[in-house]
Amino acid sequence: MPADHPPYVIDQMISAKSIAARIESLAREIGTEFAGTDKLVVVGLLRGSFVFIADLVRELDLPVEVDFLEASSYGDGMDSSREVRILKDLRGQIEGRDVLVVEDIVDTGHTLAHVTKFLVSRNPARLRTIALLDKPARREVDFKADWIGFEIPDEFVVGYGIDYGQRNRNLPYIGKVRFTQ
Ligand code: 5GP
Ligand code: MG
């Protein structure tokens, strides 16, 4: 994809070390919630959650299966689309299973609200949600994830799986985009 965005720099907001420490503690809480289960499916929302889900499942001391779902998102811009569509469905069945949905950011709340409704209609035994980042100031629908990594202000962020125009997903930290012109 051509880089046709105005010039910008990325200012670090959350270090790789802080993320790792937070994930360790979240994994302990999730382990307590799902203790004893042998039917947990961890569902990552593509593509932004792929780094988070990879680190999170490796801290979980539970038997887990991993599946992925893709919902329509920002596209290549910086604005939420609000109308959420399922672009890629799960491969596996979740009826009667425990499900943990893993998202990168809760922003307006439309995506997770929609995805949760979509998955609950398949009658999982339990469905919980986790998002690495939460921007409560941007909420448009009443949605609260069961676990949040970090609350952040209303800034456009990248890194640790999260992109701007498909770039910067490979940064090991979370940074905010600052335009220089
Ligand atoms: P929603 O507004 O539906 O809660 O979130 C829509 C999607 O927007 C999320 O899945 C998230 O990936 C994306 N999003 C929200 N804030 C940001 C951001 O600061 N940077 C990027 N790259 N994506 C974001
Ligand atoms: Mg997303």
Tab-separated table of N, CA, C and O in Angstrom, residues 41 43-45 67-69 86 88-90 92-97 99-102 112-129:
chain	number	residue	atom	x	y	z
A	41	VAL	N	-12.203	-21.374	24.220
A	41	VAL	CA	-11.774	-20.918	22.899
A	41	VAL	C	-11.437	-19.437	23.011
A	41	VAL	O	-12.285	-18.635	23.406
A	43	VAL	N	-10.793	-16.153	21.119
A	43	VAL	CA	-11.130	-15.642	19.788
A	43	VAL	C	-10.488	-14.279	19.581
A	43	VAL	O	-10.850	-13.299	20.247
A	44	GLY	N	-9.557	-14.189	18.667
A	44	GLY	CA	-8.908	-12.922	18.365
A	44	GLY	C	-9.634	-12.207	17.238
A	44	GLY	O	-10.038	-12.815	16.253
A	45	LEU	N	-9.806	-10.892	17.396
A	45	LEU	CA	-10.396	-10.098	16.318
A	45	LEU	C	-9.269	-9.609	15.409
A	45	LEU	O	-8.359	-8.905	15.858
A	67	ASP	N	-9.059	-19.228	17.869
A	67	ASP	CA	-9.786	-19.029	16.612
A	67	ASP	C	-9.790	-17.532	16.319
A	67	ASP	O	-9.429	-16.725	17.187
A	68	PHE	N	-10.157	-17.175	15.114
A	68	PHE	CA	-10.140	-15.761	14.727
A	68	PHE	C	-11.421	-15.363	14.019
A	68	PHE	O	-12.060	-16.184	13.347
A	69	LEU	N	-11.763	-14.096	14.206
A	69	LEU	CA	-12.949	-13.512	13.594
A	69	LEU	C	-12.509	-12.165	13.042
A	69	LEU	O	-11.695	-11.485	13.663
A	86	ILE	N	-19.463	-8.678	9.808
A	86	ILE	CA	-18.543	-9.794	10.016
A	86	ILE	C	-17.953	-10.156	8.655
A	86	ILE	O	-18.669	-10.549	7.737
A	88	LYS	N	-15.072	-12.226	8.311
A	88	LYS	CA	-14.553	-13.597	8.343
A	88	LYS	C	-15.048	-14.246	9.619
A	88	LYS	O	-14.799	-13.744	10.706
A	89	ASP	N	-15.757	-15.357	9.458
A	89	ASP	CA	-16.356	-16.032	10.612
A	89	ASP	C	-15.349	-16.994	11.256
A	89	ASP	O	-14.305	-17.303	10.675
A	90	LEU	N	-15.699	-17.479	12.439
A	90	LEU	CA	-14.874	-18.475	13.128
A	90	LEU	C	-14.793	-19.747	12.296
A	90	LEU	O	-15.687	-20.043	11.506
A	92	GLY	N	-14.379	-22.707	14.017
A	92	GLY	CA	-14.932	-23.738	14.901
A	92	GLY	C	-16.291	-23.371	15.486
A	92	GLY	O	-16.765	-22.247	15.347
A	93	GLN	N	-16.894	-24.350	16.167
A	93	GLN	CA	-18.183	-24.166	16.845
A	93	GLN	C	-17.918	-23.620	18.248
A	93	GLN	O	-16.928	-23.988	18.867
A	94	ILE	N	-18.820	-22.781	18.742
A	94	ILE	CA	-18.644	-22.298	20.117
A	94	ILE	C	-19.829	-22.651	21.019
A	94	ILE	O	-19.823	-22.302	22.199
A	95	GLU	N	-20.822	-23.325	20.484
A	95	GLU	CA	-21.972	-23.690	21.315
A	95	GLU	C	-21.496	-24.540	22.502
A	95	GLU	O	-20.761	-25.517	22.323
A	96	GLY	N	-21.886	-24.120	23.703
A	96	GLY	CA	-21.516	-24.861	24.906
A	96	GLY	C	-20.065	-24.682	25.340
A	96	GLY	O	-19.637	-25.272	26.332
A	97	ARG	N	-19.314	-23.869	24.610
A	97	ARG	CA	-17.905	-23.649	24.956
A	97	ARG	C	-17.758	-22.368	25.775
A	97	ARG	O	-18.623	-21.505	25.759
A	99	VAL	N	-15.833	-18.904	25.929
A	99	VAL	CA	-15.238	-18.070	24.891
A	99	VAL	C	-14.641	-16.809	25.512
A	99	VAL	O	-15.273	-16.148	26.332
A	100	LEU	N	-13.421	-16.510	25.123
A	100	LEU	CA	-12.794	-15.241	25.504
A	100	LEU	C	-12.496	-14.481	24.218
A	100	LEU	O	-11.685	-14.921	23.394
A	101	VAL	N	-13.178	-13.353	24.034
A	101	VAL	CA	-12.962	-12.531	22.842
A	101	VAL	C	-11.856	-11.518	23.142
A	101	VAL	O	-11.912	-10.810	24.147
A	102	VAL	N	-10.874	-11.472	22.255
A	102	VAL	CA	-9.701	-10.618	22.461
A	102	VAL	C	-9.664	-9.514	21.401
A	102	VAL	O	-9.593	-9.795	20.203
A	112	LEU	N	-17.180	-4.331	19.519
A	112	LEU	CA	-17.325	-5.407	20.513
A	112	LEU	C	-18.788	-5.643	20.889
A	112	LEU	O	-19.178	-6.775	21.155
A	113	ALA	N	-19.588	-4.588	20.882
A	113	ALA	CA	-21.010	-4.766	21.176
A	113	ALA	C	-21.635	-5.681	20.123
A	113	ALA	O	-22.361	-6.625	20.437
A	114	HIS	N	-21.294	-5.426	18.866
A	114	HIS	CA	-21.855	-6.214	17.768
A	114	HIS	C	-21.324	-7.643	17.779
A	114	HIS	O	-22.081	-8.612	17.649
A	115	VAL	N	-20.026	-7.781	17.933
A	115	VAL	CA	-19.393	-9.110	17.907
A	115	VAL	C	-19.905	-9.974	19.069
A	115	VAL	O	-20.173	-11.163	18.913
A	116	THR	N	-20.063	-9.347	20.235
A	116	THR	CA	-20.557	-10.077	21.400
A	116	THR	C	-21.964	-10.617	21.134
A	116	THR	O	-22.247	-11.791	21.374
A	117	LYS	N	-22.820	-9.766	20.589
A	117	LYS	CA	-24.194	-10.182	20.281
A	117	LYS	C	-24.197	-11.331	19.273
A	117	LYS	O	-24.912	-12.318	19.418
A	118	PHE	N	-23.362	-11.174	18.248
A	118	PHE	CA	-23.229	-12.168	17.186
A	118	PHE	C	-22.813	-13.530	17.759
A	118	PHE	O	-23.363	-14.574	17.411
A	119	LEU	N	-21.852	-13.523	18.679
A	119	LEU	CA	-21.342	-14.785	19.227
A	119	LEU	C	-22.272	-15.364	20.293
A	119	LEU	O	-22.437	-16.585	20.370
A	120	VAL	N	-22.898	-14.507	21.088
A	120	VAL	CA	-23.814	-14.991	22.132
A	120	VAL	C	-25.002	-15.722	21.498
A	120	VAL	O	-25.533	-16.676	22.068
A	121	SER	N	-25.375	-15.315	20.286
A	121	SER	CA	-26.512	-15.975	19.611
A	121	SER	C	-26.196	-17.437	19.290
A	121	SER	O	-27.088	-18.209	18.964
A	122	ARG	N	-24.937	-17.820	19.404
A	122	ARG	CA	-24.562	-19.230	19.171
A	122	ARG	C	-24.506	-20.040	20.461
A	122	ARG	O	-24.028	-21.171	20.469
A	123	ASN	N	-24.980	-19.436	21.533
A	123	ASN	CA	-25.095	-20.124	22.818
A	123	ASN	C	-23.805	-20.711	23.386
A	123	ASN	O	-23.754	-21.904	23.720
A	124	PRO	N	-22.771	-19.891	23.534
A	124	PRO	CA	-21.596	-20.375	24.269
A	124	PRO	C	-21.972	-20.556	25.744
A	124	PRO	O	-22.938	-19.949	26.212
A	125	ALA	N	-21.196	-21.394	26.473
A	125	ALA	CA	-21.472	-21.587	27.902
A	125	ALA	C	-21.221	-20.276	28.644
A	125	ALA	O	-21.979	-19.871	29.519
A	126	ARG	N	-20.127	-19.620	28.302
A	126	ARG	CA	-19.707	-18.374	28.937
A	126	ARG	C	-18.996	-17.550	27.895
A	126	ARG	O	-18.216	-18.111	27.118
A	127	LEU	N	-19.234	-16.259	27.868
A	127	LEU	CA	-18.485	-15.400	26.947
A	127	LEU	C	-17.946	-14.202	27.716
A	127	LEU	O	-18.693	-13.514	28.402
A	128	ARG	N	-16.649	-14.004	27.629
A	128	ARG	CA	-16.016	-12.862	28.287
A	128	ARG	C	-15.219	-12.106	27.237
A	128	ARG	O	-14.845	-12.671	26.197
A	129	THR	N	-14.946	-10.824	27.530
A	129	THR	CA	-14.210	-10.006	26.567
A	129	THR	C	-13.022	-9.335	27.238
A	129	THR	O	-13.079	-8.963	28.410
